[in-house]
mmCIF file with all atom_site columns, C-alpha atoms in Angstrom:
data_model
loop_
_atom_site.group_PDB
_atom_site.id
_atom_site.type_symbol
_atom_site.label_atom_id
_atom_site.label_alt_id
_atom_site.label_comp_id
_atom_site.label_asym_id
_atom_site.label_entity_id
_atom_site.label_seq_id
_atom_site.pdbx_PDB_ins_code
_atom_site.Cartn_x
_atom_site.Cartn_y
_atom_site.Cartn_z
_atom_site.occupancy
_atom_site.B_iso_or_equiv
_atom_site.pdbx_formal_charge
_atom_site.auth_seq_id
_atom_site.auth_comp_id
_atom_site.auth_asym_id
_atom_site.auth_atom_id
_atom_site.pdbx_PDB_model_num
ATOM 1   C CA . UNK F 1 1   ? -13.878 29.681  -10.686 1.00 0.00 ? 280 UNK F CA 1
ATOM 2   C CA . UNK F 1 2   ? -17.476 29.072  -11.381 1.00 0.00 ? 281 UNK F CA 1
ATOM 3   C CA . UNK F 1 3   ? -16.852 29.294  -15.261 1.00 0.00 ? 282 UNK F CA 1
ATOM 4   C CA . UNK F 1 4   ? -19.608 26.699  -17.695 1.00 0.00 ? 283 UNK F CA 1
ATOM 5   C CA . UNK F 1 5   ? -16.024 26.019  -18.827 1.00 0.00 ? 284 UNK F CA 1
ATOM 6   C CA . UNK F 1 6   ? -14.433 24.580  -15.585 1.00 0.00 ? 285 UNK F CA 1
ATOM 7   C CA . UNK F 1 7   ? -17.733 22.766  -14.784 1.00 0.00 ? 286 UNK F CA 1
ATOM 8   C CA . UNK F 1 8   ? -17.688 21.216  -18.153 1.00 0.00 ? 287 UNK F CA 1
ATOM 9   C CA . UNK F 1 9   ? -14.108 20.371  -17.724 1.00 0.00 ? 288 UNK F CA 1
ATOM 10  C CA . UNK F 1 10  ? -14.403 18.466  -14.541 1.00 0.00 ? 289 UNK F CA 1
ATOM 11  C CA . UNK F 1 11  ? -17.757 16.940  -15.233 1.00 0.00 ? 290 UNK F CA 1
ATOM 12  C CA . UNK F 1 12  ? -16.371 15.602  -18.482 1.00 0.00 ? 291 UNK F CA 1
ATOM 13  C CA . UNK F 1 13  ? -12.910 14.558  -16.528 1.00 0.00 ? 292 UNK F CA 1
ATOM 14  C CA . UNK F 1 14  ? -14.853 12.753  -14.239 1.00 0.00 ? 293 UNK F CA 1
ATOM 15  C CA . UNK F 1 15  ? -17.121 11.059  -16.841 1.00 0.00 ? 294 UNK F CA 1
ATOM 16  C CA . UNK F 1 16  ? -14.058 9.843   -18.561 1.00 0.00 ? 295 UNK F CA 1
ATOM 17  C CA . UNK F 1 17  ? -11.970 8.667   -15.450 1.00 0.00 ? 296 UNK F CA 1
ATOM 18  C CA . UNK F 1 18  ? -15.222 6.400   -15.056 1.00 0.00 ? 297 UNK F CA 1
ATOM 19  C CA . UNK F 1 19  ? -15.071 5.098   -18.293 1.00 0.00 ? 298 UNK F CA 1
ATOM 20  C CA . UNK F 1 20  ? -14.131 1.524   -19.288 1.00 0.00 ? 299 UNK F CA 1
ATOM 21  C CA . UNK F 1 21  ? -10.242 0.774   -19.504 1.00 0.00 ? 300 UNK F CA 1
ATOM 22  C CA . UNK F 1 22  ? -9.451  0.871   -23.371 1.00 0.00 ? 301 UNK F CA 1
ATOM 23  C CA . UNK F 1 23  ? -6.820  -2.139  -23.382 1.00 0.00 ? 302 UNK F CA 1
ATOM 24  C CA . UNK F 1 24  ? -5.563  -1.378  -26.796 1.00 0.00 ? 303 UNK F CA 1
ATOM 25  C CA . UNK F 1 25  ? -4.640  2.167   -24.902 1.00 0.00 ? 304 UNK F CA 1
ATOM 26  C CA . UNK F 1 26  ? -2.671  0.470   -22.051 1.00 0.00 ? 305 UNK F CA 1
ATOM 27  C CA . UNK F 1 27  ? 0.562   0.722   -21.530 1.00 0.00 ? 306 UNK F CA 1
ATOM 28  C CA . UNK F 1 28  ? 2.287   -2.917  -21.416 1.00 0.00 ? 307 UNK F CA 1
ATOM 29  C CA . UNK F 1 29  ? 2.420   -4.393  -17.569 1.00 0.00 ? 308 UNK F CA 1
ATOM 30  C CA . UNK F 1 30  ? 6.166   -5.078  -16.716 1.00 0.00 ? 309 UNK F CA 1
ATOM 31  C CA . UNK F 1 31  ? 5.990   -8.529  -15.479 1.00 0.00 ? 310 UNK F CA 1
ATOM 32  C CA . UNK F 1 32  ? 8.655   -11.081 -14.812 1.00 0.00 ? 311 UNK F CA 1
ATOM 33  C CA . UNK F 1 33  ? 8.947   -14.618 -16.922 1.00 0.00 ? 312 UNK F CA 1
ATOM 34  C CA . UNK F 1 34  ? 8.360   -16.640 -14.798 1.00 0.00 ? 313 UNK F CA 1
ATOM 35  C CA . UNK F 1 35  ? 5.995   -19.968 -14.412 1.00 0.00 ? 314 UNK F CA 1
ATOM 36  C CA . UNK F 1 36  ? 6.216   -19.240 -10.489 1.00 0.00 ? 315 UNK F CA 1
ATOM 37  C CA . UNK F 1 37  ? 4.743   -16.137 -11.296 1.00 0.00 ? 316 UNK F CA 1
ATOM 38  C CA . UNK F 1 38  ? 1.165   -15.749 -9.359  1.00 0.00 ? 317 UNK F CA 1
ATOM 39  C CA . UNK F 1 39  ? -1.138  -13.720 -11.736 1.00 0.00 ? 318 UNK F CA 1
ATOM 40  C CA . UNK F 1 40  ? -4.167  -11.425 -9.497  1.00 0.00 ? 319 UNK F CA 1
ATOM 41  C CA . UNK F 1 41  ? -7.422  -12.547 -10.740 1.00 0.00 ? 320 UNK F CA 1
ATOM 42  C CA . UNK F 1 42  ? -9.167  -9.536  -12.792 1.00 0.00 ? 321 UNK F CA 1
ATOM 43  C CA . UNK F 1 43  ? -10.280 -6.558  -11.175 1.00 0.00 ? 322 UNK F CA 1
ATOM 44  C CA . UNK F 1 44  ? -12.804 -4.342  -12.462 1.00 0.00 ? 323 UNK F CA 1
ATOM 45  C CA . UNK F 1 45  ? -13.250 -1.127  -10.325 1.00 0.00 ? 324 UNK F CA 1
ATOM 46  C CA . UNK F 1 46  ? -10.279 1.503   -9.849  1.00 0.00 ? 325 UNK F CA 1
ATOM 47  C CA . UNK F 1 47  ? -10.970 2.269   -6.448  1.00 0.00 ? 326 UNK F CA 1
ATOM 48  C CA . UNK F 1 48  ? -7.659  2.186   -4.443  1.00 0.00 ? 327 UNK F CA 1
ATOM 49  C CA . UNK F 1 49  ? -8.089  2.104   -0.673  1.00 0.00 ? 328 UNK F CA 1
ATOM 50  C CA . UNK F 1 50  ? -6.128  4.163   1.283   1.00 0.00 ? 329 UNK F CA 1
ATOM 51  C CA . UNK F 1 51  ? -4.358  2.073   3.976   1.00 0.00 ? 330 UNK F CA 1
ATOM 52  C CA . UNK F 1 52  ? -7.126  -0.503  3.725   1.00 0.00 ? 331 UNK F CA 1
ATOM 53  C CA . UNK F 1 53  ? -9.986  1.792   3.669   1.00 0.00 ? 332 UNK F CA 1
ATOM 54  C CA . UNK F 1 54  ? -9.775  1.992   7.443   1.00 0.00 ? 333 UNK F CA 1
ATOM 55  C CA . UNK F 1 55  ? -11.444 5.161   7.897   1.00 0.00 ? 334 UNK F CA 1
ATOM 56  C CA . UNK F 1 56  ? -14.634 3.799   6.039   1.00 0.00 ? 335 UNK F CA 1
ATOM 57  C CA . UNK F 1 57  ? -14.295 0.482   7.730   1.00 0.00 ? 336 UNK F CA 1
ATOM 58  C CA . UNK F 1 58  ? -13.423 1.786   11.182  1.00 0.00 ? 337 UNK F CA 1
ATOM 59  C CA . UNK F 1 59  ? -10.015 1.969   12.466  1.00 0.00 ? 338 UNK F CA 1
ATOM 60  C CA . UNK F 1 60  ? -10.450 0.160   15.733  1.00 0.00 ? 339 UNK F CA 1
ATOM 61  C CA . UNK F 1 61  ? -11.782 -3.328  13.988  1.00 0.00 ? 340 UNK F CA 1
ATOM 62  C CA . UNK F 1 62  ? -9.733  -2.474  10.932  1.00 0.00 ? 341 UNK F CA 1
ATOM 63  C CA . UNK F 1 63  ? -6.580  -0.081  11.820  1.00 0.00 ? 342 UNK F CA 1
ATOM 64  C CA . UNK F 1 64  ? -4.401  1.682   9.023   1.00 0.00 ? 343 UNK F CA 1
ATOM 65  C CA . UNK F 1 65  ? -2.444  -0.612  7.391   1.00 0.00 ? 344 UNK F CA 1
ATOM 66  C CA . UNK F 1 66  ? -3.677  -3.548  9.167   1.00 0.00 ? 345 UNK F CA 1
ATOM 67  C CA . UNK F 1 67  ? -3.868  -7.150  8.186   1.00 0.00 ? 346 UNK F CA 1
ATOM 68  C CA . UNK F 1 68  ? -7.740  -6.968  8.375   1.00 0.00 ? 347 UNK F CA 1
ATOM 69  C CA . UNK F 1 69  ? -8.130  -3.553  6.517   1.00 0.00 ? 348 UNK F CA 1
ATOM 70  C CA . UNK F 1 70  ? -6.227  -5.215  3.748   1.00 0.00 ? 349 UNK F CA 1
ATOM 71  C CA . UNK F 1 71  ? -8.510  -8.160  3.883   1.00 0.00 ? 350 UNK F CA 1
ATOM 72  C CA . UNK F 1 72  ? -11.868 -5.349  4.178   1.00 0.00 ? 351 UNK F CA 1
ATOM 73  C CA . UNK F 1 73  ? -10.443 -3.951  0.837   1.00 0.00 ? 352 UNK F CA 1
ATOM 74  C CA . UNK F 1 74  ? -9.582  -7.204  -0.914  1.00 0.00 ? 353 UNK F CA 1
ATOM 75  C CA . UNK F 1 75  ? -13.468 -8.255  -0.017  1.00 0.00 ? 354 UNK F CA 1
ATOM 76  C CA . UNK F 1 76  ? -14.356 -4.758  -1.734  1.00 0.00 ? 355 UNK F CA 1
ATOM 77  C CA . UNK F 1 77  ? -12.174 -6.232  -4.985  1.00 0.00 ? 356 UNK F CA 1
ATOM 78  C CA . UNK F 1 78  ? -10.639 -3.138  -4.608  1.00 0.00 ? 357 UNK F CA 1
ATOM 79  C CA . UNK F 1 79  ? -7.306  -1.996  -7.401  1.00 0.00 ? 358 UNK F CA 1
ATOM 80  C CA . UNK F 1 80  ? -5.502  -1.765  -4.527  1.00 0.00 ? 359 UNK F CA 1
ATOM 81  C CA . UNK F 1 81  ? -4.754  -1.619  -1.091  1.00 0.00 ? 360 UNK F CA 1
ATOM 82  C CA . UNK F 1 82  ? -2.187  1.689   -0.206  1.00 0.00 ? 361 UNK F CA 1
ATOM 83  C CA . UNK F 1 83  ? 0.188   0.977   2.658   1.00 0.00 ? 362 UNK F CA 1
ATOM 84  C CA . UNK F 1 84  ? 2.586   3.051   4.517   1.00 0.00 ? 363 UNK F CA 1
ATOM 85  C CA . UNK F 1 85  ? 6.432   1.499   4.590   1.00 0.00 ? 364 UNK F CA 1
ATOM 86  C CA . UNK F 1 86  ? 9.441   1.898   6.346   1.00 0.00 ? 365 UNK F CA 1
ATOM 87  C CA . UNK F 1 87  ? 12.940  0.219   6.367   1.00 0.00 ? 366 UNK F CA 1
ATOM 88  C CA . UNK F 1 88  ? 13.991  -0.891  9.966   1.00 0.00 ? 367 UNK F CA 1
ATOM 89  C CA . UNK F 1 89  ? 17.048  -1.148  11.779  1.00 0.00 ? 368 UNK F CA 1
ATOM 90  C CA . UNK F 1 90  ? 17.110  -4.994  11.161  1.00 0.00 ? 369 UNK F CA 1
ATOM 91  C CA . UNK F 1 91  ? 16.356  -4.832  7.084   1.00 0.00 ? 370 UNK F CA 1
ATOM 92  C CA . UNK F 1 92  ? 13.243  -5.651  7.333   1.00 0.00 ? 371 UNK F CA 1
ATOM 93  C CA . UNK F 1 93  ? 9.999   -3.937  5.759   1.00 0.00 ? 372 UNK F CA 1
ATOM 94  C CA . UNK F 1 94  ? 7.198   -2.218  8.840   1.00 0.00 ? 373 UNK F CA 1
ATOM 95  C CA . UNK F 1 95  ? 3.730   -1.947  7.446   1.00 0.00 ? 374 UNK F CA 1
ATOM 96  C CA . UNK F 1 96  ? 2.558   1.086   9.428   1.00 0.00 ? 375 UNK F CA 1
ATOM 97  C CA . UNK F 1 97  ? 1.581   4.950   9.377   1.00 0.00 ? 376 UNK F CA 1
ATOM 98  C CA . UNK F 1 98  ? 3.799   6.707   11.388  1.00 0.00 ? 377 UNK F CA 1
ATOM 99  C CA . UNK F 1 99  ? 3.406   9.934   13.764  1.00 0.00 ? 378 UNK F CA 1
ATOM 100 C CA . UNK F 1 100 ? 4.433   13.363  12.437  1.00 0.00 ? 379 UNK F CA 1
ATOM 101 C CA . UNK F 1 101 ? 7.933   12.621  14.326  1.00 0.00 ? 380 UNK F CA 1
ATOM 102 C CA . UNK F 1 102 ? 8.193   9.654   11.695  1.00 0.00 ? 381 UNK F CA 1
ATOM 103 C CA . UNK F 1 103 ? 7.363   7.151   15.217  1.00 0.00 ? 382 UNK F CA 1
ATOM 104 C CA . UNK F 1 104 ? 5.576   3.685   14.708  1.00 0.00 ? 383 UNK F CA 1
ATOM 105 C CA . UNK F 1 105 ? 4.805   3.121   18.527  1.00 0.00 ? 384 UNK F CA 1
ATOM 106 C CA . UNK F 1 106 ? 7.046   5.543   19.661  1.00 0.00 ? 385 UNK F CA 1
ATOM 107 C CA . UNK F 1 107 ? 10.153  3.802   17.729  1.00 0.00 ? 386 UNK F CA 1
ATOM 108 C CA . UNK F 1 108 ? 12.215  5.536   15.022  1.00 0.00 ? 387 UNK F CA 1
ATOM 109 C CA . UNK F 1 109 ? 11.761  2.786   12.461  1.00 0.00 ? 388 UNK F CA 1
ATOM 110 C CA . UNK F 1 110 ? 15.097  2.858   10.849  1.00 0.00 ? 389 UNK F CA 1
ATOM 111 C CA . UNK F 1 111 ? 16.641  2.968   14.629  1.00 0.00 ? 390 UNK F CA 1
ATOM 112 C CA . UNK F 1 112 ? 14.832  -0.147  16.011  1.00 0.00 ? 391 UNK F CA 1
ATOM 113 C CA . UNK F 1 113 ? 14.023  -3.703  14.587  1.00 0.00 ? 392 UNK F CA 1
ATOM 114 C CA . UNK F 1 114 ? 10.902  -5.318  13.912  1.00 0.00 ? 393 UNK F CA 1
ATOM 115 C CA . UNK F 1 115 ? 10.602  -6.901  16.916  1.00 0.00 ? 394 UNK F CA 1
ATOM 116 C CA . UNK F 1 116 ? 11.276  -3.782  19.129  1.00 0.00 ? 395 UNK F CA 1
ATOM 117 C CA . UNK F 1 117 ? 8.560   -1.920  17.394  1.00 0.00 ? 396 UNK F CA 1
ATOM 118 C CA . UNK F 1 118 ? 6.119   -4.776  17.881  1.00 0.00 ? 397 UNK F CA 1
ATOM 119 C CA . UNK F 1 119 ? 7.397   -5.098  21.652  1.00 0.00 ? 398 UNK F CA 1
ATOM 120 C CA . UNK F 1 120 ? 5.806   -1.059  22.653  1.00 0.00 ? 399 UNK F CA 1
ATOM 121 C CA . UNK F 1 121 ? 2.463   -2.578  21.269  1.00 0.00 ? 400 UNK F CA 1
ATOM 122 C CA . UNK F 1 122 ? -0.198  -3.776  19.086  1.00 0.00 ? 401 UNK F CA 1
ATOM 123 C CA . UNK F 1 123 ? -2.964  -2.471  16.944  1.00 0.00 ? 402 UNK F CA 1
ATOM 124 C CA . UNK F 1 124 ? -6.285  -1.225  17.965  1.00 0.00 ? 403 UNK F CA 1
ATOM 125 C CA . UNK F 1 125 ? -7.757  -4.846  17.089  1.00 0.00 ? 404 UNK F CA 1
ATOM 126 C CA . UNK F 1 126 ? -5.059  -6.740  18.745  1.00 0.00 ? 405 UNK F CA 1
ATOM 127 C CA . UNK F 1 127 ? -2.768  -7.693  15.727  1.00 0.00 ? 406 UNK F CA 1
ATOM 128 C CA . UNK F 1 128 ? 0.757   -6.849  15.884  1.00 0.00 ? 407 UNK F CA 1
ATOM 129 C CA . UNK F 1 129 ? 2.587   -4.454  13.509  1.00 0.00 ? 408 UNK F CA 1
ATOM 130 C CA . UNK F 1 130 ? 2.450   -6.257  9.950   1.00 0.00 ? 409 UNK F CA 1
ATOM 131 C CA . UNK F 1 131 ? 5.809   -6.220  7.747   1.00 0.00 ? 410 UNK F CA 1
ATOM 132 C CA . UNK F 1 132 ? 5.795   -6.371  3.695   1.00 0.00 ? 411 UNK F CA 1
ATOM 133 C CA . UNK F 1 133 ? 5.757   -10.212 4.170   1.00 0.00 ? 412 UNK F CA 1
ATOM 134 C CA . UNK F 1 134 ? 2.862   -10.638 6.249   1.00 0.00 ? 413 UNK F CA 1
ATOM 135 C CA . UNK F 1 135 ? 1.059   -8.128  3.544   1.00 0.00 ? 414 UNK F CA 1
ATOM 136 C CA . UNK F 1 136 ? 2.561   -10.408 0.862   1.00 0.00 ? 415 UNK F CA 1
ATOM 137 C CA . UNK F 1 137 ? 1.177   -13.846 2.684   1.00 0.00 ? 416 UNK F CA 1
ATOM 138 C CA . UNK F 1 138 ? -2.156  -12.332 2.321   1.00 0.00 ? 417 UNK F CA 1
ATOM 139 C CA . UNK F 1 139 ? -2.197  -10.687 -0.828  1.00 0.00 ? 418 UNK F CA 1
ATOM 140 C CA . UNK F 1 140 ? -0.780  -12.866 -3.502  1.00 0.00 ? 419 UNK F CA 1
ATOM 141 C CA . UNK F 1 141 ? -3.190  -15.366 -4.359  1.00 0.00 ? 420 UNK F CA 1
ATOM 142 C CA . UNK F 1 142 ? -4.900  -16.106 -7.251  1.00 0.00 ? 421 UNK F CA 1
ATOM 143 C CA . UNK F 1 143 ? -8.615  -15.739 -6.481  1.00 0.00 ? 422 UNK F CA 1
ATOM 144 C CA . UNK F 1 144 ? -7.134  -11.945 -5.300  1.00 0.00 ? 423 UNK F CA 1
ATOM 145 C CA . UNK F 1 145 ? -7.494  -8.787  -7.627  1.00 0.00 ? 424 UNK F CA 1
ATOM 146 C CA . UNK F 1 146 ? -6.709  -6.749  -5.151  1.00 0.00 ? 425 UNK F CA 1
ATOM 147 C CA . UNK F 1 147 ? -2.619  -5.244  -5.123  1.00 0.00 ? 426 UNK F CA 1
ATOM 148 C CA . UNK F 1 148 ? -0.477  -3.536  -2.731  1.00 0.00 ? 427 UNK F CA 1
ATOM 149 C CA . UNK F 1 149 ? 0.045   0.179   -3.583  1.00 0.00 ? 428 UNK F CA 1
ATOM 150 C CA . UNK F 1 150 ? 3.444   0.285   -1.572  1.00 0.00 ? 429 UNK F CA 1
ATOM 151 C CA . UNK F 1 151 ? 3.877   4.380   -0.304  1.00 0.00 ? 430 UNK F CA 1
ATOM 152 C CA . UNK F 1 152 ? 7.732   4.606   0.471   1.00 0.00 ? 431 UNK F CA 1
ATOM 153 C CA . UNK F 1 153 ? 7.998   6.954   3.496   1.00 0.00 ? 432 UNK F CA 1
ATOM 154 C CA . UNK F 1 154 ? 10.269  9.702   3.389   1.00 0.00 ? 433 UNK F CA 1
ATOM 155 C CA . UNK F 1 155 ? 11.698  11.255  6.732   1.00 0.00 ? 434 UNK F CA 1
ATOM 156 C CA . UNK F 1 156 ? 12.376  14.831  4.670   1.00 0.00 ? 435 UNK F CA 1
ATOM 157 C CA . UNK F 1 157 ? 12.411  15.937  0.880   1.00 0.00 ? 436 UNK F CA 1
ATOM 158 C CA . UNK F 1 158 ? 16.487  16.105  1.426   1.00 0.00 ? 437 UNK F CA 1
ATOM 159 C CA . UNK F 1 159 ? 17.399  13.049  3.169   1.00 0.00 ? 438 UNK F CA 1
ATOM 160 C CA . UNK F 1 160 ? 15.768  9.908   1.138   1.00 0.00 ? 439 UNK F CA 1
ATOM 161 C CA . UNK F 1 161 ? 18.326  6.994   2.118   1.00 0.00 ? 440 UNK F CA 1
ATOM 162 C CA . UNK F 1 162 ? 15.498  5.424   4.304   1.00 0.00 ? 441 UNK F CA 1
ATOM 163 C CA . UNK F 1 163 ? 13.133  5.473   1.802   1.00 0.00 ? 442 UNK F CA 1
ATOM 164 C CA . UNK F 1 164 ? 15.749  4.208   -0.723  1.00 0.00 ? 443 UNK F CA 1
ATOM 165 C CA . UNK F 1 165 ? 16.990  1.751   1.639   1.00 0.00 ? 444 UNK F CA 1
ATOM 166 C CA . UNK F 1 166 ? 12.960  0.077   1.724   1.00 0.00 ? 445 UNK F CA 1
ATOM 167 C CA . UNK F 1 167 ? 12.423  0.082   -1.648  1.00 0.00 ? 446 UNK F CA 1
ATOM 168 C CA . UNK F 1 168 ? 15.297  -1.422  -2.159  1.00 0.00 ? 447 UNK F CA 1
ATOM 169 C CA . UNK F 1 169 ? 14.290  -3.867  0.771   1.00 0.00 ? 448 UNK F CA 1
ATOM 170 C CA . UNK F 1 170 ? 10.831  -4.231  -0.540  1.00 0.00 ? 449 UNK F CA 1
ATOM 171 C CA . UNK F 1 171 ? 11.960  -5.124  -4.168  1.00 0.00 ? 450 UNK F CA 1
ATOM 172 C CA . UNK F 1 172 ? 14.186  -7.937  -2.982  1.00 0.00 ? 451 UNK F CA 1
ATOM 173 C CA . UNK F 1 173 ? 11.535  -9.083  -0.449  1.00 0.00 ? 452 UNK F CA 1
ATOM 174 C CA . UNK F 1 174 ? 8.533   -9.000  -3.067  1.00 0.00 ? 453 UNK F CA 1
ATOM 175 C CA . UNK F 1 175 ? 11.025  -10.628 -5.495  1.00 0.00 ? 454 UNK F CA 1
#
């Protein structure tokens, strides 16, 4: 494992990761005609930050996948902001990292509603549960480089109808 060859490898790997974004090597960004269409300003690092960068920010001022740790990384200029999802009972789109029994505050998210989920309780600085819209109020504006990197939760490898069911729900929503 300590081979020249490996070292070389991953210091070269890393070197080139680094490297300024070619864009005659890019592959053509899928985007919508539309004039409505809100355009991110330009972002020049490729540092996405995962669920807000609460952990380096501090997850009682900025929890995962809060309102303010998305705000913390869009003051970075991060690429993007990672976020947890999860369809709910009522169609709508939780922003939240869930327990290993797949809880947001002790609510199956898929089994309750929005509102029942925000009812058991609020983040560690005081802001309820955030959906994909709340995220979305935030996010799209033009002065923002920052996007949403949306992780679609799945509750096992076998059954994925939840996490078809919110990215299903998310498309329409971001839409």
């Amino acid at each position: 494992m300590n081979s020249p060859i490996i070292k070389l490898l991953a210091i070269t790997l890393t070197l080139y990761s680094c490297s300024e974004v070619d864009d005659n090597n890019k592959p053509p960004e899928i985007i919508p005609e539309t004039k409505d269409l809100i355009k991110p300003a330009v972002c020049h690092t490729k540092v996405v930050a995962h669920r807000g960068g609460s952990a380096e920010a501090g997850t009682i001022q900025y929890p995962d996948n809060s309102i303010a740790a998305l705000k913390y990384a869009m003051g970075l200029q991060c690429y993007a902001s990672e976020c947890d999802i999860y369809i709910t009972a009522d169609n709508n789109v939780v922003v939240a990292h869930a327990d290993g029994e797949f809880k947001i505050n002790g609510c199956i998210p898929w089994e309750s509603t929005l509102e029942e989920i925000r009812a058991k309780g609020k983040l560690s600085n005081g802001e309820d549960i955030p959906c994909l819209s709340d995220f979305l109020k935030v996010v799209v504006n033009p002065e923002n480089c920052t996007k949403l990197w949306l992780d679609i939760k799945a509750t096992t490898s076998v059954d994925t109808k939840f996490a078809i069911a919110a990215a299903r729900r998310a498309c329409e929503i971001i839409n």
